[in-house]
Coordinates of N, CA and C in Angstrom, one line a residue:
M1 N -83.4 -80.4 22.5 CA -83.3 -81.2 21.5 C -84.5 -81.3 20.7
G2 N -85.7 -81.8 21.4 CA -87.3 -81.8 21.0 C -87.8 -80.8 20.4
A3 N -87.3 -79.7 21.0 CA -88.2 -78.3 20.4 C -87.2 -77.9 19.0
F4 N -86.0 -78.3 18.9 CA -85.0 -78.2 17.7 C -85.9 -79.0 16.6
N5 N -86.3 -80.0 16.9 CA -86.7 -81.3 15.9 C -88.1 -81.0 15.8
R6 N -88.7 -80.1 16.7 CA -90.1 -79.9 16.3 C -90.1 -78.6 15.4
N7 N -89.1 -77.8 15.7 CA -89.4 -76.5 14.8 C -89.0 -77.0 13.5
R8 N -87.8 -77.9 13.2 CA -87.5 -78.4 12.0 C -88.4 -78.9 11.1
L9 N -89.7 -79.7 12.0 CA -90.7 -80.3 11.3 C -91.2 -79.5 10.8
F10 N -91.9 -78.3 11.8 CA -92.9 -77.3 11.6 C -92.4 -76.3 10.1
N11 N -90.8 -76.3 10.1 CA -90.4 -75.6 9.2 C -90.4 -76.1 7.8
H12 N -90.2 -77.5 8.0 CA -90.3 -78.3 6.6 C -91.6 -78.6 6.0
A13 N -92.6 -78.7 7.0 CA -94.0 -78.8 6.6 C -94.5 -78.0 5.3
P14 N -94.4 -76.5 5.8 CA -94.8 -75.6 4.9 C -94.0 -75.7 3.1
A15 N -92.8 -76.1 3.7 CA -92.1 -76.3 2.1 C -92.7 -77.7 1.5
V16 N -92.8 -78.6 2.2 CA -93.6 -79.9 1.5 C -95.0 -79.4 0.9
G17 N -95.7 -78.7 1.7 CA -96.6 -78.1 1.2 C -97.1 -77.5 -0.1
R18 N -96.0 -76.4 0.3 CA -95.9 -75.3 -1.0 C -95.5 -75.9 -2.5
L19 N -94.5 -77.1 -2.3 CA -94.1 -77.4 -3.7 C -95.2 -78.8 -4.0
S20 N -95.4 -79.7 -3.4 CA -96.2 -80.7 -3.8 C -97.9 -80.1 -3.9
K21 N -98.2 -79.6 -3.1 CA -99.7 -79.0 -3.0 C -100.0 -77.8 -4.1
K22 N -99.0 -77.1 -4.0 CA -99.1 -76.0 -5.3 C -98.8 -76.7 -6.6
K23 N -98.2 -77.4 -6.8 CA -98.0 -78.4 -8.2 C -99.3 -78.9 -8.3
F24 N -100.0 -79.8 -7.2 CA -101.2 -80.6 -7.5 C -102.2 -79.5 -7.9
E25 N -102.0 -78.4 -7.2 CA -103.4 -77.4 -7.3 C -103.3 -77.1 -8.7
R26 N -102.2 -76.7 -9.3 CA -101.9 -76.0 -10.8 C -102.5 -77.0 -12.0
E27 N -102.0 -78.3 -11.6 CA -102.5 -79.3 -12.4 C -103.9 -79.6 -12.1
C28 N -104.3 -79.4 -11.1 CA -106.0 -79.9 -11.1 C -106.9 -78.4 -11.8
R29 N -106.1 -77.3 -11.9 CA -106.8 -76.1 -12.6 C -106.5 -76.5 -14.2
E30 N -105.5 -76.9 -14.5 CA -105.0 -77.3 -15.9 C -106.2 -78.2 -16.5
A31 N -106.2 -79.2 -15.7 CA -107.1 -80.2 -16.1 C -108.7 -80.0 -16.4
E32 N -109.0 -78.8 -15.3 CA -110.1 -78.3 -15.5 C -110.6 -77.5 -16.6
K33 N -109.5 -76.7 -17.2 CA -109.6 -75.9 -18.2 C -109.5 -77.1 -19.5
A34 N -108.9 -78.1 -19.3 CA -108.9 -79.1 -20.8 C -110.1 -79.6 -20.2
Q35 N -110.9 -80.0 -19.3 CA -112.2 -80.4 -19.6 C -113.1 -79.6 -20.0
Q36 N -113.1 -78.5 -19.3 CA -114.1 -77.3 -20.1 C -113.7 -77.3 -21.8
S37 N -112.5 -77.3 -21.8 CA -112.3 -77.0 -23.4 C -112.8 -78.2 -24.6
Y38 N -112.7 -79.3 -23.8 CA -113.1 -80.6 -24.3 C -114.6 -80.5 -24.6
E39 N -115.3 -80.4 -23.7 CA -116.8 -80.4 -23.5 C -117.3 -79.0 -24.4
R40 N -116.5 -78.0 -24.6 CA -117.1 -76.8 -25.6 C -116.9 -77.2 -26.6
L41 N -116.0 -78.1 -27.3 CA -115.5 -78.8 -28.4 C -116.6 -79.9 -28.8
D42 N -117.0 -80.6 -27.7 CA -117.6 -81.7 -28.1 C -119.4 -81.3 -28.2
N43 N -119.5 -80.0 -27.5 CA -120.8 -79.7 -27.9 C -121.0 -78.7 -29.0
D44 N -119.9 -78.3 -29.7 CA -119.6 -77.4 -30.8 C -120.2 -78.4 -32.0
T45 N -120.9 -78.1 -32.8 CA -121.4 -78.9 -33.9 C -120.4 -78.5 -35.2
N46 N -119.6 -77.1 -34.9 CA -118.9 -76.9 -36.3 C -117.6 -77.3 -35.9
A47 N -117.3 -78.0 -34.8 CA -115.9 -78.4 -34.4 C -115.6 -79.8 -35.0
T48 N -114.1 -80.1 -35.4 CA -114.1 -80.9 -36.2 C -113.6 -82.2 -35.5
K49 N -113.9 -83.1 -35.9 CA -113.7 -84.3 -35.0 C -112.1 -84.6 -34.5
A50 N -111.1 -84.0 -35.4 CA -109.9 -83.9 -34.7 C -109.6 -82.9 -33.9
D51 N -110.3 -81.9 -33.9 CA -110.1 -80.9 -32.7 C -110.7 -81.4 -31.3
V52 N -111.6 -82.3 -31.6 CA -112.4 -82.8 -30.2 C -111.6 -84.0 -29.9
E53 N -110.6 -84.6 -30.4 CA -110.0 -85.9 -30.3 C -108.7 -85.1 -29.4
K54 N -108.4 -83.9 -30.2 CA -106.7 -83.2 -29.6 C -107.3 -82.9 -28.3
A55 N -108.9 -82.3 -28.1 CA -108.6 -81.9 -26.8 C -109.3 -82.9 -26.0
K56 N -109.6 -83.9 -26.1 CA -109.9 -85.1 -25.2 C -108.7 -85.7 -24.7
Q57 N -107.4 -85.7 -25.8 CA -105.9 -86.2 -25.3 C -105.8 -85.3 -24.3
Q58 N -105.6 -83.9 -24.6 CA -105.0 -82.8 -23.8 C -106.0 -83.1 -22.4
L59 N -107.1 -82.9 -22.4 CA -107.9 -83.7 -21.1 C -107.2 -84.9 -20.2
N60 N -107.2 -85.7 -21.1 CA -106.6 -87.3 -20.5 C -105.2 -86.7 -20.0
L61 N -104.3 -86.0 -20.4 CA -103.3 -85.6 -20.0 C -103.0 -84.9 -18.8
R62 N -103.7 -83.9 -18.9 CA -103.8 -83.2 -17.9 C -104.3 -83.7 -16.4
T63 N -105.5 -84.5 -16.8 CA -106.1 -85.5 -15.5 C -105.0 -86.4 -15.1
H64 N -104.1 -87.1 -16.2 CA -102.9 -88.1 -15.4 C -101.9 -87.1 -14.9
M65 N -101.6 -86.2 -15.2 CA -100.7 -85.2 -14.6 C -101.1 -84.6 -13.0
A66 N -102.4 -84.5 -13.0 CA -102.9 -83.9 -11.6 C -103.3 -85.4 -11.0
D67 N -103.4 -86.2 -11.2 CA -103.4 -87.6 -10.4 C -101.9 -88.0 -10.1
E68 N -101.2 -88.0 -10.7 CA -99.7 -88.0 -10.5 C -99.2 -87.0 -9.3
N69 N -99.4 -85.7 -9.5 CA -99.1 -84.9 -8.3 C -100.0 -84.9 -7.2
K70 N -101.4 -85.5 -7.4 CA -102.3 -85.8 -6.3 C -101.4 -86.9 -5.4
N71 N -100.9 -87.8 -6.2 CA -100.3 -89.3 -5.5 C -98.9 -88.5 -4.7
E72 N -98.2 -88.0 -5.3 CA -97.0 -87.2 -4.8 C -97.1 -86.3 -3.8
Y73 N -98.2 -85.5 -4.0 CA -98.7 -84.8 -2.8 C -98.9 -85.5 -1.4
A74 N -99.8 -86.6 -1.7 CA -100.2 -87.2 -0.9 C -99.1 -88.1 -0.2
A75 N -98.2 -88.6 -0.8 CA -96.9 -89.3 -0.4 C -96.5 -88.4 0.6
Q76 N -95.9 -87.4 0.1 CA -95.1 -86.5 0.8 C -95.8 -86.1 2.3
L77 N -97.1 -85.9 2.1 CA -97.7 -85.6 3.4 C -97.9 -86.7 4.2
Q78 N -98.1 -87.6 3.7 CA -98.2 -88.8 4.6 C -96.7 -89.0 5.4
N79 N -95.8 -88.8 4.4 CA -94.5 -89.2 5.1 C -94.2 -88.2 6.0
F80 N -94.5 -86.8 5.7 CA -94.2 -85.8 7.0 C -95.3 -86.3 8.2
N81 N -96.4 -86.4 7.9 CA -97.5 -87.0 9.0 C -96.8 -87.9 9.9
G82 N -96.1 -88.8 9.2 CA -95.6 -90.4 10.0 C -94.5 -89.8 10.8
E83 N -93.8 -88.9 10.2 CA -92.4 -88.3 11.0 C -92.7 -87.6 12.2
Q84 N -93.7 -86.9 12.0 CA -94.3 -86.2 13.3 C -94.9 -86.7 14.0
H85 N -95.5 -88.1 13.7 CA -96.2 -89.0 14.7 C -95.3 -89.6 15.3
K86 N -93.8 -89.9 14.7 CA -92.8 -90.6 15.2 C -92.3 -89.9 15.8
H87 N -91.9 -88.5 15.8 CA -91.2 -87.6 16.6 C -92.1 -87.3 17.9
F88 N -93.2 -87.3 18.0 CA -94.2 -86.8 19.0 C -94.6 -88.2 19.9
Y89 N -94.7 -89.3 19.4 CA -95.2 -90.5 20.3 C -94.1 -91.5 20.1
V90 N -92.9 -91.4 19.8 CA -92.0 -92.2 20.2 C -90.5 -91.8 20.2
V91 N -90.1 -90.8 19.5 CA -88.7 -90.1 19.9 C -88.6 -89.1 21.2
I92 N -89.7 -88.6 21.2 CA -89.7 -87.3 22.4 C -90.2 -88.3 23.5
P93 N -91.0 -89.4 23.5 CA -91.1 -90.3 24.7 C -90.0 -90.9 25.1
Q94 N -89.3 -91.4 24.3 CA -88.2 -92.3 24.5 C -87.0 -91.5 25.3
I95 N -86.6 -90.3 24.7 CA -85.7 -89.3 25.2 C -86.0 -88.7 26.9
Y96 N -87.4 -88.7 27.1 CA -88.2 -88.6 28.2 C -87.8 -89.4 29.3
K97 N -88.0 -90.7 28.5 CA -87.9 -91.9 29.4 C -86.4 -92.0 29.9
Q98 N -85.6 -91.8 28.8 CA -84.0 -92.0 29.2 C -83.5 -90.8 30.4
L99 N -84.3 -89.9 30.1 CA -83.8 -88.6 31.1 C -84.2 -89.0 32.5
Q100 N -85.4 -89.5 32.6 CA -86.3 -90.2 33.9 C -85.4 -91.1 34.2
E101 N -85.0 -92.1 33.5 CA -83.9 -93.5 33.9 C -82.7 -92.7 34.5
M102 N -82.4 -91.9 33.9 CA -80.7 -91.0 34.3 C -81.2 -90.5 35.9
D103 N -82.1 -89.9 35.9 CA -82.4 -89.1 37.0 C -82.5 -90.0 38.3
E104 N -83.2 -91.2 37.7 CA -83.2 -92.3 38.7 C -82.1 -92.8 39.3
R105 N -80.8 -93.1 38.2 CA -79.8 -93.4 39.0 C -79.3 -92.7 39.5
R106 N -79.3 -91.2 39.3 CA -78.6 -90.4 40.0 C -79.0 -90.3 41.3
T107 N -80.6 -90.5 41.4 CA -81.2 -90.6 43.1 C -80.6 -91.6 43.5
I108 N -80.6 -92.9 42.9 CA -80.0 -94.1 43.6 C -78.5 -94.1 44.2
K109 N -77.6 -93.4 43.5 CA -76.1 -92.9 43.5 C -76.3 -92.2 45.0
L110 N -77.0 -91.0 44.8 CA -76.9 -90.1 46.0 C -77.3 -90.9 47.3
S111 N -78.7 -91.5 47.2 CA -79.0 -92.4 48.5 C -77.7 -93.3 49.1
E112 N -77.2 -94.0 48.1 CA -76.0 -94.9 48.5 C -74.7 -94.1 49.1
C113 N -74.8 -92.7 48.8 CA -73.4 -91.8 49.1 C -74.1 -91.6 50.5
Y114 N -75.2 -91.2 50.6 CA -75.6 -90.6 51.8 C -75.8 -91.7 53.0
R115 N -76.1 -93.0 52.4 CA -75.9 -93.9 53.5 C -74.5 -94.3 53.6
G116 N -73.6 -94.4 53.0 CA -72.5 -94.7 53.3 C -71.8 -93.7 54.0
F117 N -71.9 -92.2 54.0 CA -71.8 -91.0 55.0 C -72.0 -91.5 56.0
A118 N -73.4 -91.8 56.3 CA -74.0 -92.0 57.6 C -73.5 -93.0 58.3
D119 N -73.1 -93.8 57.8 CA -72.3 -95.4 58.3 C -71.1 -95.1 58.6
S120 N -70.2 -94.6 58.1 CA -69.1 -93.9 58.4 C -69.0 -93.2 59.5
E121 N -69.8 -92.1 59.7 CA -69.8 -91.4 60.8 C -70.4 -92.3 61.7
R122 N -71.5 -93.0 61.7 CA -71.6 -93.4 63.0 C -70.5 -94.7 63.5
K123 N -69.9 -95.3 62.8 CA -68.4 -95.7 63.1 C -67.6 -94.9 63.8
V124 N -67.3 -93.7 63.4 CA -66.1 -93.2 63.8 C -66.4 -92.3 65.0
I125 N -67.7 -91.8 65.2 CA -68.2 -91.3 66.4 C -67.8 -91.6 67.6
P126 N -67.9 -92.8 68.3 CA -67.3 -93.3 69.2 C -65.8 -93.1 69.5
I127 N -64.8 -93.4 68.6 CA -63.6 -93.1 68.4 C -63.6 -91.5 68.8
I128 N -64.2 -90.8 68.2 CA -64.3 -89.6 68.1 C -64.5 -89.0 69.9
S129 N -65.3 -89.7 70.1 CA -65.8 -89.3 71.7 C -64.8 -89.6 72.5
K130 N -64.2 -90.9 72.3 CA -63.1 -91.4 73.1 C -62.1 -90.5 73.3
C131 N -61.4 -90.1 72.0 CA -60.5 -89.2 71.7 C -60.8 -88.0 72.5
L132 N -62.1 -87.3 72.5 CA -62.4 -86.2 73.3 C -62.4 -86.4 74.9
E133 N -62.8 -87.6 75.2 CA -62.7 -87.9 76.5 C -61.2 -87.9 77.0
G134 N -60.4 -88.5 76.4 CA -59.0 -88.4 76.7 C -58.2 -87.1 76.8
M135 N -58.8 -86.2 75.8 CA -58.2 -84.8 75.7 C -58.5 -84.1 77.2
I136 N -60.1 -84.5 77.6 CA -60.4 -83.8 78.8 C -59.8 -84.0 79.8
L137 N -59.8 -85.5 80.0 CA -58.8 -86.3 81.0 C -57.2 -85.5 81.0
A138 N -56.7 -85.4 80.0 CA -55.3 -84.8 79.6 C -55.3 -83.2 80.2
A139 N -56.5 -82.5 80.0 CA -56.1 -81.2 80.3 C -56.5 -80.9 81.8
K140 N -57.2 -81.6 82.1 CA -57.3 -81.7 83.8 C -56.2 -82.4 84.5
S141 N -55.3 -83.1 84.0 CA -54.3 -83.5 84.7 C -53.1 -82.5 84.6
V142 N -53.3 -81.5 83.8 CA -52.2 -80.4 83.9 C -51.7 -80.1 85.0
D143 N -50.2 -79.9 85.1 CA -49.5 -79.1 86.4 C -48.7 -78.2 85.9
E144 N -49.3 -77.1 86.1 CA -48.3 -75.9 85.3 C -46.9 -75.8 86.2
R145 N -47.1 -75.9 87.4 CA -45.6 -75.7 88.1 C -44.6 -76.7 87.6
R146 N -45.1 -77.9 87.5 CA -44.2 -79.0 87.3 C -43.7 -78.9 85.5
D147 N -44.8 -78.3 84.8 CA -44.6 -78.0 83.3 C -43.5 -76.9 83.1
S148 N -43.7 -76.2 84.0 CA -42.5 -74.8 84.0 C -41.2 -75.1 84.5
Q149 N -41.2 -76.1 85.5 CA -39.5 -76.5 86.1 C -39.3 -77.4 84.9
M150 N -39.9 -78.3 84.4 CA -39.6 -79.0 82.9 C -38.8 -78.2 82.0
V151 N -39.6 -77.3 81.7 CA -38.7 -76.1 80.7 C -37.5 -75.5 81.3
V152 N -37.7 -75.4 82.6 CA -36.2 -74.5 83.3 C -35.6 -75.5 83.3
D153 N -35.6 -77.0 83.4 CA -34.3 -77.9 83.5 C -33.9 -78.5 82.3
S154 N -35.0 -78.2 81.4 CA -34.6 -78.3 80.0 C -33.4 -77.4 79.3
F155 N -33.7 -76.3 79.4 CA -33.1 -75.1 79.0 C -32.1 -74.5 79.9
K156 N -31.8 -74.9 81.2 CA -30.9 -73.9 82.0 C -29.4 -74.4 81.5
S157 N -28.2 -73.8 81.7 CA -27.2 -73.7 81.2 C -26.3 -74.7 82.3
G158 N -26.4 -74.2 83.4 CA -25.8 -75.2 84.4 C -24.3 -74.3 85.1
F159 N -24.3 -73.1 84.3 CA -23.1 -72.3 84.6 C -23.4 -71.4 85.8
E160 N -22.5 -71.1 86.9 CA -23.1 -70.2 87.9 C -22.8 -68.8 87.6
P161 N -23.4 -68.0 87.9 CA -23.2 -66.5 87.5 C -21.9 -66.0 88.2
P162 N -21.6 -64.8 87.5 CA -20.0 -64.7 87.9 C -19.9 -63.7 89.1
G163 N -18.8 -63.7 89.8 CA -19.0 -63.0 90.9 C -18.6 -61.3 90.8
D164 N -18.5 -60.9 92.0 CA -18.4 -59.5 92.2 C -17.2 -59.4 91.8
F165 N -17.0 -58.1 90.9 CA -15.7 -57.5 90.6 C -15.2 -56.9 91.9
P166 N -13.6 -57.5 92.3 CA -12.9 -56.9 93.4 C -12.6 -55.1 92.9
F167 N -12.8 -54.2 94.2 CA -12.6 -52.9 94.3 C -10.8 -52.9 94.4
E168 N -10.4 -51.9 93.6 CA -9.0 -51.9 93.0 C -8.5 -50.0 93.6
D169 N -7.9 -50.3 95.0 CA -7.9 -49.0 95.5 C -6.6 -48.3 95.0
F170 N -6.4 -47.7 94.1 CA -5.2 -46.7 93.5 C -4.7 -45.9 94.4
S171 N -5.5 -45.5 95.3 CA -4.7 -44.5 96.2 C -4.3 -44.7 97.2
Q172 N -4.1 -45.9 97.6 CA -3.2 -46.4 98.8 C -1.7 -46.4 98.6
H173 N -1.4 -46.0 97.6 CA 0.1 -45.8 97.7 C 0.3 -44.1 98.3
I174 N -0.9 -43.5 97.6 CA -0.6 -42.2 98.1 C -1.0 -41.7 99.5
Y175 N -1.6 -42.5 100.2 CA -2.0 -42.4 101.7 C -0.8 -43.1 102.3
R176 N -0.2 -44.0 102.0 CA 1.1 -44.6 102.5 C 2.3 -43.5 102.4
T177 N 2.5 -43.0 101.2 CA 3.4 -42.0 100.9 C 3.3 -40.8 102.1
V178 N 2.2 -40.3 102.5 CA 1.9 -39.1 103.6 C 2.1 -39.9 104.6
S179 N 1.8 -41.1 105.0 CA 1.8 -41.6 106.4 C 3.2 -41.9 106.6
D180 N 3.9 -42.5 105.7 CA 5.4 -42.6 105.7 C 6.3 -41.3 105.9
G181 N 5.8 -40.3 105.4 CA 6.3 -38.8 105.6 C 6.4 -38.4 107.2
T182 N 4.7 -38.5 107.6 CA 5.1 -38.0 109.0 C 5.6 -38.7 109.8
I183 N 5.6 -40.3 109.7 CA 6.3 -40.8 110.8 C 8.0 -40.9 110.8
S184 N 8.3 -40.8 109.8 CA 10.0 -40.9 109.4 C 10.4 -39.4 109.6
A185 N 9.5 -38.3 109.8 CA 10.1 -36.9 110.1 C 11.1 -36.7 111.1
S186 N 10.7 -37.7 112.3 CA 11.8 -37.5 113.5 C 12.8 -38.4 113.2
K187 N 12.7 -39.4 112.5 CA 13.9 -40.4 112.0 C 14.8 -39.9 111.0
Q188 N 14.6 -38.7 110.5 CA 15.2 -38.4 109.4 C 16.9 -38.1 109.9
E189 N 17.1 -37.6 111.0 CA 18.2 -37.3 111.5 C 19.1 -38.3 112.0
S190 N 18.5 -39.2 112.5 CA 19.3 -40.5 112.9 C 19.6 -41.2 112.0
G191 N 19.2 -41.4 110.7 CA 19.3 -42.0 109.4 C 18.4 -42.7 108.5
K192 N 18.4 -43.3 107.5 CA 17.5 -43.2 106.3 C 17.1 -44.7 106.7
V193 N 15.7 -45.0 106.3 CA 14.8 -45.9 106.6 C 14.8 -46.8 105.5
D194 N 15.3 -48.3 105.7 CA 15.1 -49.1 104.3 C 14.0 -49.0 103.7
A195 N 13.7 -48.8 102.5 CA 12.3 -48.7 101.8 C 11.9 -50.1 101.6
K196 N 13.0 -51.1 101.2 CA 12.4 -52.4 100.9 C 11.7 -53.1 102.0
T197 N 12.1 -52.9 103.3 CA 11.7 -53.3 104.4 C 10.4 -52.9 104.8
T198 N 10.0 -51.6 104.6 CA 8.9 -50.9 104.7 C 8.0 -51.5 103.8
V199 N 8.3 -51.6 102.6 CA 7.4 -52.2 101.4 C 6.8 -53.5 101.8
G200 N 7.7 -54.0 102.2 CA 7.4 -55.6 102.5 C 6.6 -55.8 103.7
K201 N 6.5 -54.6 104.5 CA 5.8 -54.9 105.7 C 4.6 -54.9 105.4
A202 N 4.5 -53.6 104.5 CA 3.1 -53.3 104.0 C 2.5 -54.1 103.3
K203 N 2.9 -55.0 102.5 CA 2.5 -55.9 101.9 C 2.0 -57.1 102.4
G204 N 2.2 -57.4 103.6 CA 1.8 -58.5 104.4 C 0.5 -58.0 105.3
K205 N -0.3 -56.7 105.2 CA -1.2 -56.2 105.8 C -2.2 -55.9 104.7
L206 N -3.2 -56.6 104.6 CA -4.4 -56.4 103.8 C -5.8 -56.0 104.5
W207 N -6.6 -55.1 103.5 CA -7.6 -54.5 104.4 C -8.9 -55.0 103.4
L208 N -10.1 -54.3 103.4 CA -11.4 -54.4 102.8 C -11.1 -54.2 101.1
F209 N -10.1 -53.2 101.1 CA -10.2 -52.6 99.4 C -8.8 -52.9 99.2
G210 N -8.0 -53.7 99.9 CA -6.3 -53.6 99.3 C -5.8 -54.1 100.7
K211 N -4.6 -53.2 100.7 CA -3.7 -53.4 102.2 C -4.5 -52.6 103.3
K212 N -4.1 -52.9 104.3 CA -4.9 -52.4 105.4 C -3.9 -50.9 105.7
P213 N -4.4 -49.8 105.8 CA -3.6 -48.5 106.1 C -3.1 -48.6 107.4
K214 N -2.2 -47.6 107.7 CA -2.1 -47.5 109.1 C -2.7 -46.5 109.9
V215 N -2.6 -46.3 111.2 CA -3.3 -46.0 112.2 C -3.6 -44.5 112.2
R216 N -2.0 -44.0 111.5 CA -2.1 -42.5 111.4 C -2.8 -42.1 110.1
V217 N -2.9 -43.1 109.2 CA -3.4 -42.7 108.0 C -4.8 -42.5 108.2
I218 N -5.4 -43.5 108.9 CA -7.1 -43.3 109.3 C -7.3 -42.0 109.7
K219 N -6.3 -41.5 111.0 CA -6.6 -40.6 111.5 C -6.8 -39.3 110.5
F220 N -5.7 -39.5 109.7 CA -5.4 -38.4 108.7 C -6.5 -38.2 107.9
L221 N -7.0 -39.2 107.4 CA -8.4 -39.4 106.5 C -9.5 -38.9 107.2
C222 N -9.8 -39.4 108.6 CA -10.9 -38.8 109.3 C -11.0 -37.4 109.6
A223 N -9.8 -36.8 109.9 CA -9.4 -35.4 110.1 C -10.1 -34.5 108.8
N224 N -9.5 -34.7 107.6 CA -9.8 -34.2 106.4 C -10.9 -34.7 105.8
N225 N -11.9 -35.5 106.2 CA -12.8 -36.0 106.0 C -13.1 -36.5 104.8
L226 N -11.9 -37.6 104.6 CA -11.7 -38.3 103.4 C -11.9 -39.7 103.5
F227 N -12.3 -40.1 104.7 CA -12.7 -41.5 105.0 C -14.2 -41.5 105.3

C-alpha cells in the first residue's frame, strides 16, 4: 500500500511540475521579451509615446501573468510537498504502527493459547497416567486359559456327538441258507422242517454284526477263508 501511494506521488509530481512549471517558465520568457521591447522603445528617440505606452502595458500584462503562474506553480508544488510529507511522516507510520499492534495482539493470543494448552495437558497427564497404570495391571492379570474356556463355554452348543453307525450284515441270510441246507440234508427223508419255527429261533440269537450264526456256519466260513 505504501509503495503504491509512493509511486502515485512520484508519478504525479512530474505532471504537476511539467504543467505549472512549464507555464510559469513560458510566461517568464514572455515577460522578459516584453521588458526588452519596452526598454528598447523607451531608449529609442524615434519611438512614439503611444508605442512606449503600449510596450509598457504589454510588459505589465506579461509580468502579471508570470506572477500568477508563479503563484500557481508554488501552490501546486507546496500542495504536493505537503501530501508527500503527510504520506511519509503520517500515513506510513500509522500503517506500520497498526501492523505492529496487530502483530503484538497476535503474539498475545498465541501466548494465551499455548498457556491454555499447557494447563490443559498438565491437568490431563495424571488422569492419563492413572489410565495407563490400570491398563498395565489389567494386562498383567490376563489368564489365557480362563479366557479361552470362557469363549468355549459361551459358544458350545451342548449337543452330544452322534454315535457310530451300526453294521448291517446283509449276508447272514445267505450263510443261514447254506447252513440250513447242510443240517437238513439228513432229515429231508423223514419229513419237512417248519420254516417259521426255524426263522423264529434264529431271530432270538444276536451276534456282533446282527444275528449269531450257527457253529457249522462258522466252521464253513473258516474252511473257505471267509471269516
